[in-house]
Amino acid sequence: MARTVQSRFRHGYCKHNPRKMVKTWAEKEMRNLIRIHQSGILCPEPVFLRSHVLVMDFIGTDGWPAPLLKDCDLSDSKARELYLQCIHMVRTLYHTCKLIHADLSEFNMLYHEGRVYVIDVSQSVEHDHPHALEFLRKDCTNITDFFRKKGVCTLTMKELFNFVTDVTITDDNIDAYLDHVMEMSVNRTQDDITEQQKIDDEVFKNAFIPRTLDEVIDFERDFSKAQTGKTDHILYQTVTGLKADLTGAQQKPVLLESKTDLSEAHTDLTEPDKSVVDSDEEESDSDNESDDSNKAALSLRPRDESPNSKKERKQKVKEEQREKRKNKIPKHVKKKKEKMGKSGKKS
């Protein structure tokens, strides 16, 4: 897997032999499927490859193939659930598999047993592809457009791009980050999006974004502008992991850094509902108790623990945390219900 998915093309390929081309694409699909399946993303498991024939798992029930996502009639709650799964999938593809799908849409995802399976990964590229970030922005646009039509309060394309590429988002803060950005999306309506913001989004889709600092054309010029607060047209901070003013590495997501200040300002301006505060306190207490229990479970380990048993123990704790998150009501959903309740009382 050390070779890139594009390395077989470094000596060119035969354009006059369709069978050789099909074989090449089958090999590429096999490599990408292996990498994606090993990362835990739902996809057909590859079985074997012989010449231009690729055998993989069948996704379906009783011989009937699973439908494409575009052909499914989804409820509002299921659409929100699948949207979160999709954006997690794109981020895992980017950071764990080091791949960008490059053609991700409702036409290349299967809906099976309430989950989304990604297919058609032969055209997926690695980060060092010259058009990698263009493909990623296209994938983000396709996902946003599809789920927005389903009535989901989606992130903007730029917000989703930043979520996927932000290197400061970790397993410890990803839930807090998503709660914050989803809360922003719930409180934002289409009327709040100005024409200038729409133009800026279109510009962002087609703008050149350096993948590394080596690709930055004039860093000194950008640094000087950043010191004066002119960072609107500097687009590579999130991808490269730099601070907004380019003075060093960003240690924490920018949205989470400003979240405390925003919450304090909101508390000063509005009086919170007591029932909501009580429920949040109970929820935080339960979360703290679960964190303490998880820490205790991690600390109570045998002195001569083998690597395999350590891995199994950590996996068990992660699964318990995942099950608790499934039953937890997101904060942005709570606030949306609270907002709807207040508007109903006023009317």
PDB file of N, CA and C in Angstrom, residues 51-151:
ATOM      1  N   SER A  51      -7.268 -10.778 -13.450  1.00  0.00           N
ATOM      2  CA  SER A  51      -7.270 -10.040 -14.709  1.00  0.00           C
ATOM      3  C   SER A  51      -8.143  -8.791 -14.549  1.00  0.00           C
ATOM      4  N   HIS A  52      -9.199  -8.672 -15.344  1.00  0.00           N
ATOM      5  CA  HIS A  52     -10.054  -7.494 -15.252  1.00  0.00           C
ATOM      6  C   HIS A  52     -11.352  -7.785 -14.495  1.00  0.00           C
ATOM      7  N   VAL A  53     -11.415  -8.922 -13.794  1.00  0.00           N
ATOM      8  CA  VAL A  53     -12.620  -9.316 -13.051  1.00  0.00           C
ATOM      9  C   VAL A  53     -12.378  -9.110 -11.557  1.00  0.00           C
ATOM     10  N   LEU A  54     -13.211  -8.300 -10.937  1.00  0.00           N
ATOM     11  CA  LEU A  54     -13.119  -8.016  -9.505  1.00  0.00           C
ATOM     12  C   LEU A  54     -14.347  -8.590  -8.808  1.00  0.00           C
ATOM     13  N   VAL A  55     -14.125  -9.468  -7.840  1.00  0.00           N
ATOM     14  CA  VAL A  55     -15.210 -10.085  -7.074  1.00  0.00           C
ATOM     15  C   VAL A  55     -15.279  -9.414  -5.712  1.00  0.00           C
ATOM     16  N   MET A  56     -16.487  -9.014  -5.321  1.00  0.00           N
ATOM     17  CA  MET A  56     -16.677  -8.357  -4.028  1.00  0.00           C
ATOM     18  C   MET A  56     -17.991  -8.809  -3.409  1.00  0.00           C
ATOM     19  N   ASP A  57     -18.206  -8.418  -2.160  1.00  0.00           N
ATOM     20  CA  ASP A  57     -19.432  -8.787  -1.449  1.00  0.00           C
ATOM     21  C   ASP A  57     -20.664  -8.217  -2.142  1.00  0.00           C
ATOM     22  N   PHE A  58     -21.767  -8.957  -2.016  1.00  0.00           N
ATOM     23  CA  PHE A  58     -23.050  -8.490  -2.536  1.00  0.00           C
ATOM     24  C   PHE A  58     -23.769  -7.710  -1.445  1.00  0.00           C
ATOM     25  N   ILE A  59     -24.172  -6.496  -1.757  1.00  0.00           N
ATOM     26  CA  ILE A  59     -24.915  -5.662  -0.808  1.00  0.00           C
ATOM     27  C   ILE A  59     -26.383  -5.706  -1.209  1.00  0.00           C
ATOM     28  N   GLY A  60     -27.182  -6.388  -0.417  1.00  0.00           N
ATOM     29  CA  GLY A  60     -28.596  -6.519  -0.724  1.00  0.00           C
ATOM     30  C   GLY A  60     -29.239  -7.562   0.166  1.00  0.00           C
ATOM     31  N   THR A  61     -30.486  -7.914  -0.169  1.00  0.00           N
ATOM     32  CA  THR A  61     -31.257  -8.870   0.626  1.00  0.00           C
ATOM     33  C   THR A  61     -31.959  -9.855  -0.294  1.00  0.00           C
ATOM     34  N   ASP A  62     -31.748 -11.149  -0.025  1.00  0.00           N
ATOM     35  CA  ASP A  62     -32.429 -12.217  -0.774  1.00  0.00           C
ATOM     36  C   ASP A  62     -32.229 -12.081  -2.284  1.00  0.00           C
ATOM     37  N   GLY A  63     -31.030 -11.751  -2.669  1.00  0.00           N
ATOM     38  CA  GLY A  63     -30.726 -11.649  -4.089  1.00  0.00           C
ATOM     39  C   GLY A  63     -31.098 -10.334  -4.733  1.00  0.00           C
ATOM     40  N   TRP A  64     -31.759  -9.459  -3.993  1.00  0.00           N
ATOM     41  CA  TRP A  64     -32.134  -8.151  -4.532  1.00  0.00           C
ATOM     42  C   TRP A  64     -31.096  -7.121  -4.103  1.00  0.00           C
ATOM     43  N   PRO A  65     -30.510  -6.415  -5.053  1.00  0.00           N
ATOM     44  CA  PRO A  65     -29.471  -5.439  -4.687  1.00  0.00           C
ATOM     45  C   PRO A  65     -30.045  -4.268  -3.907  1.00  0.00           C
ATOM     46  N   ALA A  66     -29.226  -3.721  -3.034  1.00  0.00           N
ATOM     47  CA  ALA A  66     -29.636  -2.544  -2.266  1.00  0.00           C
ATOM     48  C   ALA A  66     -29.843  -1.365  -3.210  1.00  0.00           C
ATOM     49  N   PRO A  67     -30.845  -0.535  -2.950  1.00  0.00           N
ATOM     50  CA  PRO A  67     -31.111   0.602  -3.847  1.00  0.00           C
ATOM     51  C   PRO A  67     -30.068   1.704  -3.688  1.00  0.00           C
ATOM     52  N   LEU A  68     -29.947   2.504  -4.724  1.00  0.00           N
ATOM     53  CA  LEU A  68     -29.116   3.694  -4.627  1.00  0.00           C
ATOM     54  C   LEU A  68     -29.763   4.688  -3.668  1.00  0.00           C
ATOM     55  N   LEU A  69     -28.951   5.500  -3.053  1.00  0.00           N
ATOM     56  CA  LEU A  69     -29.473   6.472  -2.095  1.00  0.00           C
ATOM     57  C   LEU A  69     -30.444   7.440  -2.761  1.00  0.00           C
ATOM     58  N   LYS A  70     -30.228   7.728  -4.025  1.00  0.00           N
ATOM     59  CA  LYS A  70     -31.089   8.679  -4.730  1.00  0.00           C
ATOM     60  C   LYS A  70     -32.510   8.143  -4.903  1.00  0.00           C
ATOM     61  N   ASP A  71     -32.682   6.826  -4.848  1.00  0.00           N
ATOM     62  CA  ASP A  71     -33.993   6.218  -5.071  1.00  0.00           C
ATOM     63  C   ASP A  71     -34.748   5.948  -3.775  1.00  0.00           C
ATOM     64  N   CYS A  72     -34.201   6.356  -2.641  1.00  0.00           N
ATOM     65  CA  CYS A  72     -34.810   6.038  -1.349  1.00  0.00           C
ATOM     66  C   CYS A  72     -35.669   7.197  -0.855  1.00  0.00           C
ATOM     67  N   ASP A  73     -36.782   6.836  -0.245  1.00  0.00           N
ATOM     68  CA  ASP A  73     -37.669   7.817   0.382  1.00  0.00           C
ATOM     69  C   ASP A  73     -37.325   7.859   1.867  1.00  0.00           C
ATOM     70  N   LEU A  74     -36.674   8.916   2.291  1.00  0.00           N
ATOM     71  CA  LEU A  74     -36.143   9.005   3.648  1.00  0.00           C
ATOM     72  C   LEU A  74     -36.992   9.940   4.499  1.00  0.00           C
ATOM     73  N   SER A  75     -37.180   9.557   5.755  1.00  0.00           N
ATOM     74  CA  SER A  75     -37.836  10.459   6.702  1.00  0.00           C
ATOM     75  C   SER A  75     -36.856  11.554   7.109  1.00  0.00           C
ATOM     76  N   ASP A  76     -37.367  12.580   7.773  1.00  0.00           N
ATOM     77  CA  ASP A  76     -36.504  13.693   8.173  1.00  0.00           C
ATOM     78  C   ASP A  76     -35.416  13.234   9.139  1.00  0.00           C
ATOM     79  N   SER A  77     -35.798  12.408  10.109  1.00  0.00           N
ATOM     80  CA  SER A  77     -34.816  11.949  11.095  1.00  0.00           C
ATOM     81  C   SER A  77     -33.774  11.041  10.457  1.00  0.00           C
ATOM     82  N   LYS A  78     -34.212  10.158   9.554  1.00  0.00           N
ATOM     83  CA  LYS A  78     -33.268   9.262   8.889  1.00  0.00           C
ATOM     84  C   LYS A  78     -32.336  10.043   7.968  1.00  0.00           C
ATOM     85  N   ALA A  79     -32.862  11.066   7.302  1.00  0.00           N
ATOM     86  CA  ALA A  79     -32.018  11.886   6.431  1.00  0.00           C
ATOM     87  C   ALA A  79     -30.934  12.591   7.243  1.00  0.00           C
ATOM     88  N   ARG A  80     -31.289  13.112   8.424  1.00  0.00           N
ATOM     89  CA  ARG A  80     -30.278  13.753   9.279  1.00  0.00           C
ATOM     90  C   ARG A  80     -29.227  12.749   9.727  1.00  0.00           C
ATOM     91  N   GLU A  81     -29.681  11.542  10.076  1.00  0.00           N
ATOM     92  CA  GLU A  81     -28.746  10.504  10.520  1.00  0.00           C
ATOM     93  C   GLU A  81     -27.772  10.129   9.403  1.00  0.00           C
ATOM     94  N   LEU A  82     -28.296   9.961   8.194  1.00  0.00           N
ATOM     95  CA  LEU A  82     -27.440   9.578   7.073  1.00  0.00           C
ATOM     96  C   LEU A  82     -26.504  10.713   6.676  1.00  0.00           C
ATOM     97  N   TYR A  83     -26.959  11.945   6.842  1.00  0.00           N
ATOM     98  CA  TYR A  83     -26.089  13.084   6.535  1.00  0.00           C
ATOM     99  C   TYR A  83     -24.868  13.083   7.451  1.00  0.00           C
ATOM    100  N   LEU A  84     -25.101  12.860   8.741  1.00  0.00           N
ATOM    101  CA  LEU A  84     -23.981  12.805   9.677  1.00  0.00           C
ATOM    102  C   LEU A  84     -23.057  11.634   9.354  1.00  0.00           C
ATOM    103  N   GLN A  85     -23.644  10.499   8.954  1.00  0.00           N
ATOM    104  CA  GLN A  85     -22.811   9.360   8.583  1.00  0.00           C
ATOM    105  C   GLN A  85     -21.949   9.688   7.363  1.00  0.00           C
ATOM    106  N   CYS A  86     -22.537  10.385   6.400  1.00  0.00           N
ATOM    107  CA  CYS A  86     -21.808  10.705   5.167  1.00  0.00           C
ATOM    108  C   CYS A  86     -20.635  11.650   5.432  1.00  0.00           C
ATOM    109  N   ILE A  87     -20.857  12.675   6.249  1.00  0.00           N
ATOM    110  CA  ILE A  87     -19.762  13.614   6.476  1.00  0.00           C
ATOM    111  C   ILE A  87     -18.664  12.968   7.326  1.00  0.00           C
ATOM    112  N   HIS A  88     -19.054  12.057   8.231  1.00  0.00           N
ATOM    113  CA  HIS A  88     -18.040  11.286   8.954  1.00  0.00           C
ATOM    114  C   HIS A  88     -17.258  10.409   7.972  1.00  0.00           C
ATOM    115  N   MET A  89     -17.959   9.832   7.017  1.00  0.00           N
ATOM    116  CA  MET A  89     -17.319   8.950   6.047  1.00  0.00           C
ATOM    117  C   MET A  89     -16.311   9.712   5.193  1.00  0.00           C
ATOM    118  N   VAL A  90     -16.681  10.909   4.754  1.00  0.00           N
ATOM    119  CA  VAL A  90     -15.770  11.705   3.931  1.00  0.00           C
ATOM    120  C   VAL A  90     -14.521  12.074   4.734  1.00  0.00           C
ATOM    121  N   ARG A  91     -14.711  12.404   6.010  1.00  0.00           N
ATOM    122  CA  ARG A  91     -13.560  12.750   6.845  1.00  0.00           C
ATOM    123  C   ARG A  91     -12.656  11.536   7.074  1.00  0.00           C
ATOM    124  N   THR A  92     -13.257  10.368   7.320  1.00  0.00           N
ATOM    125  CA  THR A  92     -12.456   9.160   7.512  1.00  0.00           C
ATOM    126  C   THR A  92     -11.704   8.797   6.234  1.00  0.00           C
ATOM    127  N   LEU A  93     -12.367   8.939   5.105  1.00  0.00           N
ATOM    128  CA  LEU A  93     -11.694   8.712   3.827  1.00  0.00           C
ATOM    129  C   LEU A  93     -10.464   9.604   3.701  1.00  0.00           C
ATOM    130  N   TYR A  94     -10.620  10.855   4.094  1.00  0.00           N
ATOM    131  CA  TYR A  94      -9.549  11.834   3.906  1.00  0.00           C
ATOM    132  C   TYR A  94      -8.386  11.587   4.865  1.00  0.00           C
ATOM    133  N   HIS A  95      -8.685  11.343   6.139  1.00  0.00           N
ATOM    134  CA  HIS A  95      -7.620  11.277   7.139  1.00  0.00           C
ATOM    135  C   HIS A  95      -7.088   9.863   7.364  1.00  0.00           C
ATOM    136  N   THR A  96      -7.961   8.866   7.346  1.00  0.00           N
ATOM    137  CA  THR A  96      -7.527   7.496   7.627  1.00  0.00           C
ATOM    138  C   THR A  96      -7.079   6.777   6.359  1.00  0.00           C
ATOM    139  N   CYS A  97      -7.902   6.855   5.319  1.00  0.00           N
ATOM    140  CA  CYS A  97      -7.560   6.177   4.063  1.00  0.00           C
ATOM    141  C   CYS A  97      -6.633   7.005   3.187  1.00  0.00           C
ATOM    142  N   LYS A  98      -6.503   8.297   3.497  1.00  0.00           N
ATOM    143  CA  LYS A  98      -5.706   9.210   2.668  1.00  0.00           C
ATOM    144  C   LYS A  98      -6.235   9.243   1.238  1.00  0.00           C
ATOM    145  N   LEU A  99      -7.566   9.176   1.109  1.00  0.00           N
ATOM    146  CA  LEU A  99      -8.206   9.156  -0.200  1.00  0.00           C
ATOM    147  C   LEU A  99      -9.292  10.214  -0.282  1.00  0.00           C
ATOM    148  N   ILE A 100      -9.588  10.609  -1.501  1.00  0.00           N
ATOM    149  CA  ILE A 100     -10.737  11.456  -1.818  1.00  0.00           C
ATOM    150  C   ILE A 100     -11.543  10.717  -2.872  1.00  0.00           C
ATOM    151  N   HIS A 101     -12.829  10.545  -2.624  1.00  0.00           N
ATOM    152  CA  HIS A 101     -13.650   9.716  -3.510  1.00  0.00           C
ATOM    153  C   HIS A 101     -13.646  10.245  -4.937  1.00  0.00           C
ATOM    154  N   ALA A 102     -13.799  11.543  -5.095  1.00  0.00           N
ATOM    155  CA  ALA A 102     -13.736  12.228  -6.393  1.00  0.00           C
ATOM    156  C   ALA A 102     -14.999  12.066  -7.235  1.00  0.00           C
ATOM    157  N   ASP A 103     -15.977  11.300  -6.768  1.00  0.00           N
ATOM    158  CA  ASP A 103     -17.259  11.216  -7.481  1.00  0.00           C
ATOM    159  C   ASP A 103     -18.357  10.813  -6.495  1.00  0.00           C
ATOM    160  N   LEU A 104     -18.291  11.358  -5.296  1.00  0.00           N
ATOM    161  CA  LEU A 104     -19.239  10.970  -4.253  1.00  0.00           C
ATOM    162  C   LEU A 104     -20.548  11.730  -4.430  1.00  0.00           C
ATOM    163  N   SER A 105     -21.624  10.993  -4.538  1.00  0.00           N
ATOM    164  CA  SER A 105     -22.956  11.583  -4.667  1.00  0.00           C
ATOM    165  C   SER A 105     -23.976  10.510  -4.327  1.00  0.00           C
ATOM    166  N   GLU A 106     -25.245  10.876  -4.397  1.00  0.00           N
ATOM    167  CA  GLU A 106     -26.310   9.911  -4.115  1.00  0.00           C
ATOM    168  C   GLU A 106     -26.357   8.789  -5.146  1.00  0.00           C
ATOM    169  N   PHE A 107     -25.654   8.951  -6.265  1.00  0.00           N
ATOM    170  CA  PHE A 107     -25.607   7.916  -7.296  1.00  0.00           C
ATOM    171  C   PHE A 107     -24.556   6.844  -6.985  1.00  0.00           C
ATOM    172  N   ASN A 108     -23.636   7.137  -6.080  1.00  0.00           N
ATOM    173  CA  ASN A 108     -22.560   6.202  -5.752  1.00  0.00           C
ATOM    174  C   ASN A 108     -22.599   5.776  -4.292  1.00  0.00           C
ATOM    175  N   MET A 109     -23.798   5.768  -3.720  1.00  0.00           N
ATOM    176  CA  MET A 109     -23.985   5.265  -2.367  1.00  0.00           C
ATOM    177  C   MET A 109     -25.215   4.366  -2.342  1.00  0.00           C
ATOM    178  N   LEU A 110     -25.090   3.233  -1.674  1.00  0.00           N
ATOM    179  CA  LEU A 110     -26.196   2.290  -1.523  1.00  0.00           C
ATOM    180  C   LEU A 110     -26.816   2.446  -0.142  1.00  0.00           C
ATOM    181  N   TYR A 111     -28.135   2.245  -0.078  1.00  0.00           N
ATOM    182  CA  TYR A 111     -28.850   2.309   1.197  1.00  0.00           C
ATOM    183  C   TYR A 111     -29.259   0.893   1.576  1.00  0.00           C
ATOM    184  N   HIS A 112     -28.664   0.393   2.665  1.00  0.00           N
ATOM    185  CA  HIS A 112     -28.910  -0.995   3.073  1.00  0.00           C
ATOM    186  C   HIS A 112     -28.969  -1.074   4.591  1.00  0.00           C
ATOM    187  N   GLU A 113     -30.081  -1.612   5.090  1.00  0.00           N
ATOM    188  CA  GLU A 113     -30.287  -1.815   6.527  1.00  0.00           C
ATOM    189  C   GLU A 113     -30.080  -0.526   7.317  1.00  0.00           C
ATOM    190  N   GLY A 114     -30.582   0.566   6.760  1.00  0.00           N
ATOM    191  CA  GLY A 114     -30.539   1.837   7.466  1.00  0.00           C
ATOM    192  C   GLY A 114     -29.211   2.549   7.436  1.00  0.00           C
ATOM    193  N   ARG A 115     -28.251   2.050   6.674  1.00  0.00           N
ATOM    194  CA  ARG A 115     -26.934   2.668   6.593  1.00  0.00           C
ATOM    195  C   ARG A 115     -26.560   2.909   5.138  1.00  0.00           C
ATOM    196  N   VAL A 116     -25.545   3.739   4.956  1.00  0.00           N
ATOM    197  CA  VAL A 116     -25.065   4.078   3.619  1.00  0.00           C
ATOM    198  C   VAL A 116     -23.765   3.327   3.345  1.00  0.00           C
ATOM    199  N   TYR A 117     -23.692   2.707   2.172  1.00  0.00           N
ATOM    200  CA  TYR A 117     -22.489   2.008   1.723  1.00  0.00           C
ATOM    201  C   TYR A 117     -21.921   2.761   0.519  1.00  0.00           C
ATOM    202  N   VAL A 118     -20.637   3.015   0.545  1.00  0.00           N
ATOM    203  CA  VAL A 118     -20.006   3.735  -0.558  1.00  0.00           C
ATOM    204  C   VAL A 118     -19.531   2.732  -1.607  1.00  0.00           C
ATOM    205  N   ILE A 119     -19.710   3.069  -2.869  1.00  0.00           N
ATOM    206  CA  ILE A 119     -19.292   2.205  -3.975  1.00  0.00           C
ATOM    207  C   ILE A 119     -18.582   3.057  -5.023  1.00  0.00           C
ATOM    208  N   ASP A 120     -18.091   2.379  -6.056  1.00  0.00           N
ATOM    209  CA  ASP A 120     -17.479   3.035  -7.211  1.00  0.00           C
ATOM    210  C   ASP A 120     -16.314   3.923  -6.784  1.00  0.00           C
ATOM    211  N   VAL A 121     -15.237   3.289  -6.353  1.00  0.00           N
ATOM    212  CA  VAL A 121     -14.079   4.038  -5.854  1.00  0.00           C
ATOM    213  C   VAL A 121     -12.871   3.903  -6.774  1.00  0.00           C
ATOM    214  N   SER A 122     -13.098   3.472  -7.998  1.00  0.00           N
ATOM    215  CA  SER A 122     -11.962   3.297  -8.908  1.00  0.00           C
ATOM    216  C   SER A 122     -11.315   4.624  -9.275  1.00  0.00           C
ATOM    217  N   GLN A 123     -12.077   5.716  -9.232  1.00  0.00           N
ATOM    218  CA  GLN A 123     -11.527   7.017  -9.597  1.00  0.00           C
ATOM    219  C   GLN A 123     -11.000   7.792  -8.388  1.00  0.00           C
ATOM    220  N   SER A 124     -11.041   7.196  -7.200  1.00  0.00           N
ATOM    221  CA  SER A 124     -10.567   7.887  -5.999  1.00  0.00           C
ATOM    222  C   SER A 124      -9.081   8.202  -6.109  1.00  0.00           C
ATOM    223  N   VAL A 125      -8.694   9.329  -5.531  1.00  0.00           N
ATOM    224  CA  VAL A 125      -7.310   9.789  -5.639  1.00  0.00           C
ATOM    225  C   VAL A 125      -6.748  10.067  -4.255  1.00  0.00           C
ATOM    226  N   GLU A 126      -5.442  10.136  -4.182  1.00  0.00           N
ATOM    227  CA  GLU A 126      -4.776  10.474  -2.932  1.00  0.00           C
ATOM    228  C   GLU A 126      -4.577  11.981  -2.829  1.00  0.00           C
ATOM    229  N   HIS A 127      -4.059  12.409  -1.679  1.00  0.00           N
ATOM    230  CA  HIS A 127      -3.918  13.841  -1.421  1.00  0.00           C
ATOM    231  C   HIS A 127      -2.945  14.517  -2.374  1.00  0.00           C
ATOM    232  N   ASP A 128      -1.967  13.765  -2.883  1.00  0.00           N
ATOM    233  CA  ASP A 128      -0.956  14.397  -3.727  1.00  0.00           C
ATOM    234  C   ASP A 128      -1.399  14.544  -5.176  1.00  0.00           C
ATOM    235  N   HIS A 129      -2.623  14.158  -5.478  1.00  0.00           N
ATOM    236  CA  HIS A 129      -3.141  14.382  -6.829  1.00  0.00           C
ATOM    237  C   HIS A 129      -3.289  15.889  -7.056  1.00  0.00           C
ATOM    238  N   PRO A 130      -2.916  16.396  -8.219  1.00  0.00           N
ATOM    239  CA  PRO A 130      -2.974  17.854  -8.438  1.00  0.00           C
ATOM    240  C   PRO A 130      -4.368  18.452  -8.318  1.00  0.00           C
ATOM    241  N   HIS A 131      -5.416  17.648  -8.520  1.00  0.00           N
ATOM    242  CA  HIS A 131      -6.784  18.164  -8.424  1.00  0.00           C
ATOM    243  C   HIS A 131      -7.525  17.587  -7.213  1.00  0.00           C
ATOM    244  N   ALA A 132      -6.788  17.122  -6.217  1.00  0.00           N
ATOM    245  CA  ALA A 132      -7.410  16.436  -5.085  1.00  0.00           C
ATOM    246  C   ALA A 132      -8.414  17.328  -4.356  1.00  0.00           C
ATOM    247  N   LEU A 133      -8.023  18.549  -4.035  1.00  0.00           N
ATOM    248  CA  LEU A 133      -8.916  19.424  -3.273  1.00  0.00           C
ATOM    249  C   LEU A 133     -10.087  19.916  -4.114  1.00  0.00           C
ATOM    250  N   GLU A 134      -9.925  19.971  -5.413  1.00  0.00           N
ATOM    251  CA  GLU A 134     -11.062  20.289  -6.280  1.00  0.00           C
ATOM    252  C   GLU A 134     -12.091  19.163  -6.225  1.00  0.00           C
ATOM    253  N   PHE A 135     -11.604  17.923  -6.284  1.00  0.00           N
ATOM    254  CA  PHE A 135     -12.511  16.778  -6.187  1.00  0.00           C
ATOM    255  C   PHE A 135     -13.214  16.750  -4.833  1.00  0.00           C
ATOM    256  N   LEU A 136     -12.481  17.077  -3.778  1.00  0.00           N
ATOM    257  CA  LEU A 136     -13.077  17.071  -2.440  1.00  0.00           C
ATOM    258  C   LEU A 136     -14.177  18.124  -2.330  1.00  0.00           C
ATOM    259  N   ARG A 137     -13.941  19.293  -2.871  1.00  0.00           N
ATOM    260  CA  ARG A 137     -14.978  20.334  -2.832  1.00  0.00           C
ATOM    261  C   ARG A 137     -16.203  19.918  -3.637  1.00  0.00           C
ATOM    262  N   LYS A 138     -15.988  19.200  -4.728  1.00  0.00           N
ATOM    263  CA  LYS A 138     -17.119  18.704  -5.513  1.00  0.00           C
ATOM    264  C   LYS A 138     -17.911  17.671  -4.717  1.00  0.00           C
ATOM    265  N   ASP A 139     -17.206  16.777  -4.016  1.00  0.00           N
ATOM    266  CA  ASP A 139     -17.895  15.795  -3.169  1.00  0.00           C
ATOM    267  C   ASP A 139     -18.714  16.488  -2.083  1.00  0.00           C
ATOM    268  N   CYS A 140     -18.124  17.494  -1.449  1.00  0.00           N
ATOM    269  CA  CYS A 140     -18.837  18.233  -0.400  1.00  0.00           C
ATOM    270  C   CYS A 140     -20.072  18.926  -0.965  1.00  0.00           C
ATOM    271  N   THR A 141     -19.946  19.472  -2.167  1.00  0.00           N
ATOM    272  CA  THR A 141     -21.083  20.145  -2.800  1.00  0.00           C
ATOM    273  C   THR A 141     -22.203  19.159  -3.098  1.00  0.00           C
ATOM    274  N   ASN A 142     -21.854  17.984  -3.617  1.00  0.00           N
ATOM    275  CA  ASN A 142     -22.869  16.981  -3.951  1.00  0.00           C
ATOM    276  C   ASN A 142     -23.633  16.525  -2.709  1.00  0.00           C
ATOM    277  N   ILE A 143     -22.910  16.264  -1.626  1.00  0.00           N
ATOM    278  CA  ILE A 143     -23.558  15.816  -0.390  1.00  0.00           C
ATOM    279  C   ILE A 143     -24.466  16.911   0.168  1.00  0.00           C
ATOM    280  N   THR A 144     -23.957  18.136   0.175  1.00  0.00           N
ATOM    281  CA  THR A 144     -24.740  19.255   0.708  1.00  0.00           C
ATOM    282  C   THR A 144     -26.014  19.472  -0.097  1.00  0.00           C
ATOM    283  N   ASP A 145     -25.900  19.457  -1.414  1.00  0.00           N
ATOM    284  CA  ASP A 145     -27.070  19.700  -2.265  1.00  0.00           C
ATOM    285  C   ASP A 145     -28.125  18.606  -2.095  1.00  0.00           C
ATOM    286  N   PHE A 146     -27.685  17.347  -2.027  1.00  0.00           N
ATOM    287  CA  PHE A 146     -28.649  16.249  -1.929  1.00  0.00           C
ATOM    288  C   PHE A 146     -29.428  16.302  -0.617  1.00  0.00           C
ATOM    289  N   PHE A 147     -28.717  16.428   0.496  1.00  0.00           N
ATOM    290  CA  PHE A 147     -29.405  16.388   1.787  1.00  0.00           C
ATOM    291  C   PHE A 147     -30.159  17.686   2.071  1.00  0.00           C
ATOM    292  N   ARG A 148     -29.740  18.773   1.464  1.00  0.00           N
ATOM    293  CA  ARG A 148     -30.508  20.013   1.617  1.00  0.00           C
ATOM    294  C   ARG A 148     -31.871  19.875   0.942  1.00  0.00           C
ATOM    295  N   LYS A 149     -31.910  19.158  -0.185  1.00  0.00           N
ATOM    296  CA  LYS A 149     -33.191  18.902  -0.846  1.00  0.00           C
ATOM    297  C   LYS A 149     -34.092  18.008   0.007  1.00  0.00           C
ATOM    298  N   LYS A 150     -33.477  17.199   0.874  1.00  0.00           N
ATOM    299  CA  LYS A 150     -34.248  16.330   1.766  1.00  0.00           C
ATOM    300  C   LYS A 150     -34.703  17.048   3.033  1.00  0.00           C
ATOM    301  N   GLY A 151     -34.418  18.338   3.129  1.00  0.00           N
ATOM    302  CA  GLY A 151     -34.867  19.114   4.281  1.00  0.00           C
ATOM    303  C   GLY A 151     -33.920  19.109   5.460  1.00  0.00           C
TER     304      GLY A 151
END
